[in-house]
Amino acid sequence: MRVGQNPAKFVNKVAQPADVTITVVNFIPFLSGFYEQSLEVLKGCLNSIHETAGPGCDLMVFDNHSGDVVREYLVNTFEQGIIQYLVLSDENIGKIGAWNAMFGAAQGKIVVFSDSDIYFRPGWLAESMNLMNSFPNVGMVTARPLRTPDQFSKATLLWGRQQSQEVFQEGTFLEWDTYLEHTDSIGMTREEARKQYTSGRDYLFTYEGHRAYAGAAHFQFMARKEVLGKIMPLPSEKPMRGERIFDVAVDSLGLLRLCTDRPYVLHMGNRLPPEFNPAGPAHKSRNLWNRFAHLPGIRHVLLWIYNRIFQIYFQEVV
Amino acid sequence: MRVGQNPAKFVNSVAQPASITATVVSCIPFLSGFYEQNLEVLRSCIYSLHENRDRPFDLMVFDNHSCLEVRSFLLESFNQGVIQYLVLSGTNIGKIGAWNFMFGAAQGIYIAFCDSDVYFRPGWLSASLELFDNFPNVGMVTGRPTRTPAEYISTTLAWGKNLGEANYQEGNLLDWDTNLEHTRSLGISDEKAWEEFSTGMDYRLTNRGKSAFIGASHFQFIARKEVLEKVFPLKSEKPMRGEPALDKAVNDLGYLRLSTNDPYVLHMGNRVPDSILPSKLYNAPKPWLRSLANNPVIRSILMRVFGVIFHIYFNNID
């Protein structure tokens, strides 16, 4: 039975969701072989988000049934206040399954997605938002320049070709080092990378003072929640693969798929890049009063007093 | 960089969401006063759900920033496979905030919801789903007969009255013991309960051989995901309160709001009922202490202390 009144009924406000929800899906079943350094990579991802995103963002991590050590790390990271929403799944429902859950749950007007092997550099959020806000009809923005198959950016290229030459240019604009950083990260040989670089082409926009390339990638992107609401849920059939359906859906809706002109995010793969800061962020700090209130003896005494007062005034005799 | 291939790429299937997602929201900031027994209440809720899976469902628990002891219990239940999706929130976003999150994340065709102080009896799920199968246009179903304010059942009443006398009944139809069980759980005196019972009115419908009471309640219900998508997100302003917005929206959208004939669920409040744990849990305060406590000055001071301690631990969860 209910004894007394729930004191929470007299609290007049609750935390509101941030305007931006950053979502990360993670799956590290064990720490050997391919996954040997994946926990360190995950730390690099989450710490870099924490250090670069700023206070207007909620970080949501969906763990797709990782091993105990990884889950323990995630719970500790949640306790430190780095993760705002930690979702633990007791089965691997696939990356698309996690998208379905996270994009449905996210309450930010803007949703950012990242695989758990992405490193974020300062400025990624502001520059992605700039493109989102200055270009018309933006579907998704990835925070590094990439060459992606033209077939998934038909709406973007169509719009570009309707613009003047000052706005839309075709040619080789991407710097070799930027290109190489990404192809190295996916394990491509230098020879193959050079061959693809010289034979490929870029589509560069300069619009409202902002530069962007045509194309985006589903390993990291920003999208409006209302756009995701038109696309999700998608069928989830395998742990990985099938994400192209998302790119196709954004393009089919006639929305632009763009990426920033500088490499603000880095695909790490399953090995740490040298720039990773292994120290990670400091623990969530408490002020002196909070630390005092949570000292074991003090907390026990205060809650005992609280309980006695409650019993005196609210508890019916049973 | 990526070294080797992710073995997950060669896995060809992933777990699919169950067709029913049961969702629970918990918020127990500390284990004292009103919340002293809430961990035991939560345990009864979660275990009774788990033990009464007469149809398969995924259990999703959203923890609205409870204390360490409660989070530890939830993590333990997740590790035991009792909870399929555990969401830990870094702040209390309110019950409606948790609804927004969970109802967006849940991938079941049907979504069941309950507060964390609800006990489930065998057959609750099948009995609730039978009403969806046998009545048209059902918006929400609660697993025990409840009397609901008229403004939230106008659609159901209008539809019921067209069924004709044989299938629509009104009067004092609820049995006293069922009513008493619920009113006692709310801390209403038996005298007051009798007064309300004898002056109130019940409405019962029969369709395709199945009977149901008119009315449903937001402390526990089942709804179709597609219906909830029309209603959510709702504005979350306080930790509690504001939930009748759901009742109103479902009614205004023209859906039926029904409850089962028998009490399959039990509101426990903040004490585990004797029927579940048959023991006298508390000692009555001594008479002299009660007189002293009711002295206006003492009462005022103690209530001030009570409020201060509540806010210390409500606003600064471990």
XYZ file of C-alpha atoms in Angstrom:
636
model
C 0.000 0.000 0.000
C 0.998 3.632 -0.369
C 2.119 5.130 2.930
C 2.611 8.893 2.868
C 3.059 10.946 -0.268
C 5.829 10.442 -2.798
C 8.027 13.508 -2.194
C 8.860 13.595 -5.908
C 5.300 14.833 -6.488
C 6.324 18.122 -4.938
C 9.363 18.616 -7.147
C 8.427 21.079 -9.859
C 10.976 20.500 -12.575
C 12.860 17.759 -14.319
C 15.916 17.694 -16.539
C 15.061 18.416 -20.152
C 16.685 16.627 -23.088
C 19.519 18.503 -24.776
C 18.948 19.807 -28.302
C 21.552 17.398 -29.625
C 21.558 13.677 -28.827
C 24.803 11.930 -29.726
C 24.276 8.206 -30.165
C 26.956 5.528 -30.226
C 26.436 1.829 -30.841
C 28.954 -0.571 -29.425
C 29.619 -4.293 -29.736
C 32.811 -5.848 -28.383
C 32.082 -9.491 -27.554
C 35.588 -10.266 -26.209
C 39.022 -8.642 -26.033
C 41.231 -10.710 -28.287
C 41.922 -11.145 -31.977
C 40.175 -8.450 -34.017
C 38.778 -6.933 -30.806
C 42.047 -6.979 -28.848
C 42.301 -3.169 -28.665
C 38.621 -2.416 -29.172
C 38.066 -1.356 -25.571
C 40.846 1.230 -25.895
C 39.305 2.357 -29.178
C 35.902 2.683 -27.495
C 37.499 4.777 -24.751
C 39.052 6.964 -27.444
C 35.649 7.430 -29.033
C 33.714 8.285 -25.865
C 36.441 10.431 -24.330
C 36.852 12.433 -27.528
C 33.095 13.029 -27.711
C 33.072 14.107 -24.084
C 35.971 16.504 -24.628
C 34.659 18.090 -27.821
C 30.853 18.074 -27.733
C 30.136 20.641 -25.034
C 27.248 20.867 -22.569
C 24.354 21.140 -25.040
C 24.532 17.458 -25.934
C 23.294 14.218 -24.389
C 25.423 11.159 -25.052
C 23.489 7.906 -25.467
C 25.393 4.643 -25.770
C 23.660 1.452 -26.901
C 25.653 -1.615 -25.966
C 24.726 -4.488 -28.254
C 25.590 -7.223 -25.732
C 29.322 -6.746 -25.243
C 31.471 -8.780 -22.861
C 31.574 -8.168 -19.096
C 34.729 -6.033 -19.105
C 33.299 -3.662 -21.694
C 29.929 -3.402 -19.926
C 31.723 -2.682 -16.668
C 33.668 0.111 -18.366
C 30.429 1.554 -19.767
C 28.699 1.477 -16.379
C 31.727 3.210 -14.810
C 31.704 5.812 -17.567
C 27.982 6.359 -16.951
C 28.685 6.783 -13.214
C 31.287 9.448 -14.081
C 28.605 11.444 -15.881
C 30.161 11.053 -19.332
C 27.250 9.007 -20.683
C 23.766 10.456 -20.064
C 21.800 7.429 -21.292
C 23.334 3.977 -21.184
C 21.237 1.290 -22.882
C 22.316 -2.283 -22.211
C 20.874 -4.944 -24.484
C 21.047 -8.607 -23.538
C 21.215 -9.672 -27.186
C 22.914 -8.321 -30.280
C 20.050 -6.822 -32.258
C 22.360 -5.542 -34.983
C 23.521 -2.039 -35.779
C 20.239 -1.246 -37.515
C 18.300 -2.677 -34.581
C 20.265 -0.319 -32.321
C 19.514 2.560 -34.706
C 15.809 1.739 -34.484
C 15.933 1.876 -30.694
C 18.246 4.885 -30.344
C 16.748 7.108 -33.022
C 13.276 6.392 -31.632
C 14.408 7.165 -28.097
C 16.539 10.246 -28.768
C 14.713 13.425 -27.808
C 17.129 15.963 -29.303
C 16.023 17.895 -32.373
C 19.382 16.957 -33.846
C 20.672 13.386 -33.624
C 24.309 12.480 -34.196
C 25.321 8.890 -34.785
C 28.739 7.305 -34.515
C 30.168 3.817 -34.620
C 32.245 3.119 -31.522
C 35.536 3.361 -33.433
C 35.340 7.045 -34.352
C 37.603 9.710 -32.881
C 36.212 13.249 -32.663
C 38.350 16.359 -33.069
C 37.463 19.855 -31.808
C 35.056 21.759 -34.051
C 33.167 18.768 -35.494
C 29.856 19.734 -33.906
C 29.886 23.425 -34.855
C 30.957 22.759 -38.422
C 28.369 19.980 -38.893
C 25.678 22.292 -37.503
C 26.828 25.069 -39.834
C 26.174 22.858 -42.853
C 22.896 21.643 -41.399
C 21.688 25.193 -40.893
C 23.041 26.936 -43.982
C 22.296 24.461 -46.794
C 18.668 23.783 -47.752
C 16.996 20.396 -47.189
C 19.923 18.697 -45.514
C 19.388 15.007 -44.749
C 22.711 14.007 -43.223
C 26.154 15.482 -42.608
C 29.361 13.536 -41.973
C 32.183 15.419 -40.281
C 34.973 14.508 -42.668
C 35.306 14.729 -46.441
C 34.791 11.382 -48.128
C 34.232 10.081 -51.590
C 31.058 8.052 -51.520
C 29.283 6.318 -54.415
C 27.378 8.832 -56.575
C 24.333 6.562 -56.622
C 23.567 7.434 -52.986
C 23.835 11.188 -53.534
C 21.654 11.641 -56.610
C 19.501 14.320 -54.978
C 22.606 16.172 -53.793
C 24.253 16.122 -57.203
C 21.029 17.102 -58.920
C 20.673 20.117 -56.649
C 24.369 20.963 -57.105
C 24.170 20.901 -60.882
C 21.297 23.374 -60.723
C 23.567 25.850 -58.916
C 26.109 28.281 -60.386
C 29.789 27.422 -60.806
C 30.584 29.518 -57.743
C 28.436 27.168 -55.672
C 29.156 23.762 -57.200
C 32.436 22.458 -58.652
C 33.543 19.023 -59.815
C 37.204 17.924 -59.835
C 39.944 16.915 -57.412
C 39.740 19.102 -54.332
C 40.310 16.697 -51.474
C 43.848 16.789 -50.062
C 45.853 13.606 -50.473
C 46.761 13.471 -46.769
C 43.119 13.701 -45.755
C 42.194 11.020 -48.248
C 45.085 8.824 -47.144
C 44.225 9.130 -43.457
C 40.871 7.507 -44.140
C 42.057 4.828 -46.567
C 44.826 3.875 -44.127
C 42.192 3.544 -41.395
C 40.200 1.019 -43.412
C 43.304 -1.034 -44.173
C 43.614 -0.073 -47.856
C 47.100 -0.297 -49.403
C 48.828 2.959 -50.390
C 48.982 1.834 -54.012
C 45.261 1.147 -54.162
C 44.537 4.424 -52.410
C 46.689 6.395 -54.866
C 44.995 4.697 -57.784
C 41.522 5.481 -56.506
C 42.481 9.020 -55.576
C 43.762 9.902 -59.017
C 40.892 8.285 -60.874
C 38.121 9.628 -58.634
C 36.519 13.032 -58.367
C 35.062 15.306 -55.712
C 31.979 17.522 -55.684
C 32.590 20.704 -53.752
C 29.926 23.176 -52.633
C 30.546 26.721 -51.466
C 27.225 27.998 -50.137
C 26.383 30.830 -47.751
C 30.069 31.049 -46.855
C 30.420 27.356 -46.014
C 32.297 24.659 -47.923
C 31.016 21.099 -48.085
C 31.522 18.004 -50.198
C 28.710 15.934 -51.653
C 28.324 12.562 -49.942
C 28.007 11.265 -46.405
C 28.727 8.025 -44.565
C 26.730 5.958 -42.141
C 29.694 5.355 -39.791
C 29.227 8.910 -38.477
C 26.579 11.464 -39.325
C 24.273 14.162 -38.055
C 20.576 14.260 -38.993
C 17.406 15.965 -37.862
C 15.146 13.845 -35.649
C 12.194 14.644 -37.907
C 14.092 13.206 -40.892
C 14.961 10.047 -38.973
C 11.295 9.760 -38.014
C 10.462 9.430 -41.732
C 13.013 6.662 -42.301
C 13.144 4.497 -39.193
C 12.514 1.748 -38.262
C 14.509 -0.213 -40.838
C 14.704 -4.007 -41.019
C 17.615 -5.410 -39.022
C 18.800 -8.742 -40.353
C 22.529 -8.989 -39.664
C 24.855 -7.623 -36.948
C 26.568 -5.445 -39.555
C 25.802 -4.774 -43.242
C 22.599 -3.383 -44.645
C 23.217 0.199 -43.502
C 23.214 1.388 -47.116
C 19.451 1.290 -46.933
C 19.704 4.394 -44.776
C 21.788 6.296 -47.362
C 19.308 5.262 -50.044
C 16.356 6.420 -47.951
C 17.872 9.870 -47.302
C 18.634 10.281 -50.992
C 15.180 9.042 -52.014
C 13.570 11.664 -49.798
C 15.333 14.268 -51.953
C 17.538 15.408 -49.085
C 21.171 16.508 -49.321
C 23.971 14.235 -48.147
C 26.966 16.371 -47.264
C 30.296 16.206 -45.504
C 32.524 18.878 -44.004
C 35.541 20.101 -45.940
C 37.939 19.202 -43.117
C 38.479 15.876 -41.332
C 36.847 16.512 -37.949
C 36.283 12.832 -37.276
C 38.637 9.943 -37.778
C 37.738 6.316 -38.318
C 40.051 4.454 -35.936
C 39.190 0.902 -36.911
C 40.354 -1.604 -34.323
C 43.673 0.074 -33.474
C 44.282 3.356 -31.654
C 45.611 6.346 -33.562
C 48.666 8.033 -32.032
C 46.749 11.219 -31.169
C 44.435 9.393 -28.746
C 44.599 10.638 -25.180
C 44.591 7.492 -23.055
C 44.175 9.423 -19.798
C 40.530 10.236 -20.522
C 38.434 12.856 -18.807
C 38.535 13.595 -15.119
C 35.856 12.031 -12.936
C 32.688 13.978 -12.360
C 33.526 16.369 -9.558
C 31.315 17.041 -6.584
C 31.385 20.168 -4.517
C 32.473 20.031 -0.911
C 28.910 19.932 0.427
C 27.951 17.007 -1.824
C 31.045 15.084 -0.861
C 30.276 15.715 2.801
C 26.640 14.595 2.354
C 27.783 11.342 0.772
C 30.340 10.400 3.415
C 29.157 6.964 4.614
C 28.551 8.003 8.234
C 26.892 11.323 7.364
C 24.628 9.838 4.679
C 23.593 7.048 7.037
C 22.769 9.436 9.888
C 20.888 11.949 7.715
C 18.838 9.252 6.001
C 18.104 7.655 9.378
C 16.801 11.012 10.660
C 14.813 11.416 7.437
C 13.294 7.992 7.886
C 12.323 8.618 11.509
C 10.597 11.881 10.594
C 8.770 10.136 7.756
C 7.587 7.396 10.100
C 6.353 9.908 12.650
C 4.295 11.944 10.201
C 3.408 9.693 7.293
C 3.451 6.084 8.303
C 0.203 4.510 9.295
C 0.407 1.807 11.910
C 0.217 -1.614 10.301
C 43.449 1.620 -38.395
C 41.449 -1.488 -39.208
C 43.533 -4.643 -39.017
C 41.771 -7.759 -40.303
C 38.040 -8.127 -40.790
C 35.415 -7.697 -38.090
C 34.164 -11.257 -37.465
C 30.661 -9.889 -36.849
C 30.440 -9.159 -40.579
C 30.207 -12.881 -41.234
C 27.318 -13.492 -38.840
C 24.115 -13.760 -40.836
C 21.384 -13.239 -38.284
C 20.590 -11.064 -35.299
C 18.049 -11.297 -32.519
C 14.713 -9.773 -33.442
C 12.595 -7.756 -31.021
C 9.684 -9.588 -29.406
C 6.253 -8.529 -30.608
C 5.540 -7.223 -27.110
C 7.800 -4.845 -25.181
C 7.020 -4.479 -21.480
C 8.368 -1.198 -20.118
C 8.913 -0.138 -16.517
C 10.119 3.200 -15.189
C 11.848 3.388 -11.811
C 13.009 6.325 -9.713
C 14.143 5.568 -6.177
C 16.546 8.328 -5.166
C 17.396 6.799 -1.778
C 16.157 4.038 0.513
C 14.640 5.929 3.391
C 11.343 7.550 4.366
C 8.763 7.129 1.616
C 11.268 5.090 -0.373
C 12.424 2.868 2.497
C 10.921 -0.324 1.045
C 10.868 0.710 -2.599
C 13.703 -1.596 -3.585
C 11.652 -4.542 -2.314
C 8.613 -3.185 -4.168
C 10.656 -2.834 -7.370
C 11.984 -6.374 -6.920
C 8.406 -7.683 -6.603
C 7.406 -5.776 -9.730
C 10.293 -7.005 -11.875
C 10.186 -10.580 -10.612
C 6.403 -10.866 -10.966
C 6.677 -9.642 -14.555
C 9.431 -12.148 -15.236
C 7.604 -15.044 -13.600
C 4.374 -14.384 -15.461
C 5.521 -14.417 -19.057
C 2.584 -16.363 -20.436
C 3.614 -14.902 -23.815
C 7.135 -13.903 -24.801
C 8.054 -10.266 -24.356
C 11.115 -8.066 -24.012
C 11.382 -6.296 -20.684
C 12.801 -2.760 -20.866
C 13.495 -0.902 -17.622
C 14.232 2.815 -17.652
C 15.936 3.895 -14.470
C 15.314 7.582 -13.884
C 18.517 8.177 -11.912
C 17.948 5.971 -8.872
C 20.466 5.454 -6.103
C 23.385 3.041 -6.275
C 21.606 0.190 -4.468
C 18.746 0.250 -6.961
C 21.048 0.494 -9.966
C 23.021 -2.478 -8.618
C 19.824 -4.530 -8.374
C 18.844 -3.578 -11.923
C 22.286 -4.472 -13.290
C 22.124 -7.793 -11.451
C 18.680 -8.487 -12.964
C 19.995 -7.555 -16.402
C 22.943 -9.932 -15.967
C 20.505 -12.685 -14.926
C 18.542 -12.227 -18.151
C 15.457 -10.957 -16.332
C 15.708 -7.553 -18.065
C 16.356 -7.473 -21.831
C 16.988 -3.725 -22.171
C 18.238 -1.707 -19.232
C 18.386 2.055 -19.664
C 20.320 4.039 -17.071
C 19.639 7.767 -17.162
C 22.133 10.262 -15.747
C 19.337 12.617 -14.665
C 15.685 12.301 -13.682
C 13.826 13.274 -16.854
C 10.414 12.605 -15.311
C 7.967 9.798 -15.921
C 6.759 11.388 -19.141
C 10.361 11.909 -20.277
C 10.930 8.196 -19.677
C 7.750 7.420 -21.648
C 9.046 9.524 -24.544
C 12.313 7.597 -24.481
C 10.925 4.087 -23.977
C 7.953 4.281 -26.314
C 10.289 5.571 -29.024
C 12.888 2.876 -28.363
C 10.504 -0.089 -27.957
C 10.184 -2.115 -31.143
C 7.266 -4.349 -30.129
C 3.931 -4.136 -31.920
C 2.382 -3.936 -28.457
C 3.905 -1.940 -25.628
C 3.012 -2.658 -22.020
C 3.849 -0.068 -19.393
C 3.845 -0.106 -15.626
C 5.085 2.000 -12.764
C 7.681 0.205 -10.682
C 5.184 -0.448 -7.880
C 2.865 -2.778 -9.772
C 2.620 -6.503 -9.063
C 1.625 -8.889 -11.858
C -0.473 -12.006 -11.397
C -0.556 -15.010 -13.737
C -2.530 -14.463 -16.921
C -2.292 -10.668 -16.973
C -0.818 -10.471 -20.457
C -3.128 -12.923 -22.221
C -6.189 -11.429 -20.544
C -5.165 -7.935 -21.650
C -4.344 -8.952 -25.224
C -7.671 -10.789 -25.545
C -9.397 -7.444 -25.298
C -7.378 -6.116 -28.247
C -8.431 -9.201 -30.204
C -12.113 -8.945 -29.362
C -12.865 -5.230 -29.310
C -12.344 -2.842 -32.221
C -10.153 0.235 -32.130
C -8.674 -0.418 -28.698
C -6.340 2.321 -27.481
C -5.240 1.085 -24.072
C -6.031 -1.772 -21.714
C -5.287 -1.916 -17.983
C -4.971 -5.284 -16.260
C -7.477 -4.600 -13.500
C -10.888 -2.966 -13.431
C -10.553 0.687 -12.497
C -13.000 3.548 -12.264
C -11.785 6.344 -14.493
C -12.897 10.009 -14.726
C -15.714 10.420 -17.254
C -13.782 12.905 -19.376
C -11.289 10.205 -20.372
C -13.833 7.564 -21.359
C -16.304 9.510 -23.454
C -15.306 7.713 -26.671
C -15.616 4.277 -25.078
C -18.942 5.147 -23.452
C -20.380 6.442 -26.723
C -19.307 3.291 -28.546
C -20.550 1.029 -25.737
C -23.991 2.572 -25.602
C -24.503 1.596 -29.232
C -23.967 -2.069 -28.426
C -27.427 -2.413 -26.975
C -28.612 -3.484 -23.544
C -27.386 -7.043 -23.814
C -23.798 -5.980 -24.251
C -23.666 -2.741 -22.317
C -24.228 -2.577 -18.580
C -23.933 0.260 -16.135
C -24.322 0.300 -12.375
C -22.419 -0.983 -9.394
C -20.719 -3.873 -11.175
C -17.282 -4.041 -9.579
C -17.031 -6.338 -6.572
C -16.227 -4.657 -3.285
C -13.101 -6.699 -2.530
C -11.517 -5.793 -5.850
C -12.279 -2.133 -5.257
C -11.023 -2.328 -1.681
C -7.744 -3.929 -2.698
C -7.007 -0.952 -4.930
C -8.222 1.811 -2.621
C -6.221 0.361 0.285
C -3.154 0.353 -1.972
C -3.689 4.093 -2.444
C -3.934 4.673 1.304
C -7.663 5.540 1.158
C -9.555 4.667 4.353
C -12.129 1.861 4.086
C -14.907 4.288 5.083
C -14.011 6.743 2.342
C -13.619 3.877 -0.112
C -17.106 2.568 0.729
C -18.601 6.023 0.309
C -17.022 6.402 -3.134
C -17.831 2.829 -4.098
C -21.491 3.047 -3.266
C -21.981 6.368 -5.040
C -19.879 5.550 -8.105
C -20.767 3.847 -11.341
C -19.168 1.114 -13.442
C -19.625 0.396 -17.141
C -19.112 -3.057 -18.595
C -19.078 -4.084 -22.244
C -19.335 -7.464 -23.918
C -18.169 -8.055 -27.465
C -17.515 -11.370 -29.224
C -18.155 -13.084 -25.903
C -15.498 -11.112 -23.997
C -16.303 -8.675 -21.227
C -14.333 -5.642 -20.179
C -14.837 -2.665 -17.934
C -14.698 0.788 -19.432
C -11.726 2.827 -18.284
C -7.971 2.397 -18.133
C -5.200 3.841 -16.071
C -1.733 5.172 -16.808
C -0.101 3.338 -13.894
C -0.290 0.131 -15.969
C -1.531 -0.407 -19.492
C -0.927 -2.035 -22.852
C -1.202 -0.094 -26.102
C -0.269 -0.611 -29.711
C 2.991 1.057 -30.728
C 1.218 2.704 -33.673
C -1.250 4.364 -31.297
C 1.495 5.595 -28.976
C 3.313 7.071 -31.980
C 0.302 9.305 -32.556
C 0.423 10.567 -28.970
C 4.134 10.860 -28.161
C 6.308 12.725 -27.399
C 4.467 14.516 -24.596
C 5.868 17.451 -22.682
C 7.740 16.435 -19.530
C 7.772 19.168 -16.912
C 7.739 17.476 -13.511
C 9.058 14.157 -12.141
C 5.462 13.009 -11.667
C 2.073 14.534 -12.698
C 0.871 15.291 -16.178
C 0.197 11.672 -17.139
C -3.558 12.173 -17.719
C -2.452 13.838 -20.969
C -2.043 10.283 -22.294
C -5.533 9.236 -21.146
C -7.015 12.311 -22.742
C -5.109 11.918 -26.006
C -6.130 8.270 -26.427
C -9.770 9.159 -25.755
C -9.658 12.201 -28.054
C -8.154 10.128 -30.872
C -11.290 7.990 -30.768
C -9.811 4.844 -29.239
C -11.401 2.618 -26.614
C -9.977 2.591 -23.088
C -10.713 -0.700 -21.381
C -9.735 -2.770 -18.364
C -9.908 -6.488 -17.664
C -12.749 -8.036 -15.693
C -10.419 -9.435 -13.038
C -7.607 -7.787 -11.087
C -4.526 -9.221 -12.799
C -2.296 -6.413 -11.616
C -1.994 -4.919 -8.173
C -0.776 -1.449 -7.280
C 1.593 -2.006 -4.361
C 2.414 1.592 -3.482
C 5.548 1.939 -1.396
C 5.019 -1.143 0.750
C 5.014 -4.746 -0.375
C 1.512 -6.005 0.525
C 1.070 -8.701 3.155
C -0.296 -11.036 0.509
C 3.156 -11.015 -1.108
C 5.341 -10.779 1.971
C 3.210 -11.693 4.996
C 4.935 -9.859 7.770
C 4.318 -6.856 9.938
C 7.113 -4.627 8.819
C 6.878 -1.694 11.110
C 6.570 -0.830 14.701
C 4.103 1.783 15.706
C 5.608 4.993 17.094
C 5.094 5.342 20.855
C 2.076 7.518 21.893
C 4.181 10.077 23.838
C 6.461 10.478 20.849
C 3.497 11.123 18.572
C 2.149 13.870 20.889
C 5.557 15.482 21.009
C 5.931 15.194 17.278
C 2.589 16.884 16.726
C 3.653 19.943 18.657
C 3.448 22.645 15.949
C 6.970 23.978 16.582
C 8.591 20.527 16.668
C 6.603 19.466 13.627
C 7.619 22.542 11.708
C 11.318 22.059 12.516
C 11.277 18.352 11.729
C 9.421 18.860 8.470
C 11.990 21.479 7.473
C 14.811 19.011 8.233
C 12.862 16.333 6.333
C 12.611 18.552 3.276
C 16.270 19.572 3.375
C 17.498 15.963 3.607
C 15.146 14.920 0.805
C 16.535 17.588 -1.485
C 20.150 16.748 -0.598
C 19.746 13.151 -1.738
C 17.124 13.679 -4.458
C 19.298 16.216 -6.240
C 22.633 14.487 -5.639
C 22.264 10.815 -6.434
C 25.324 8.657 -5.709
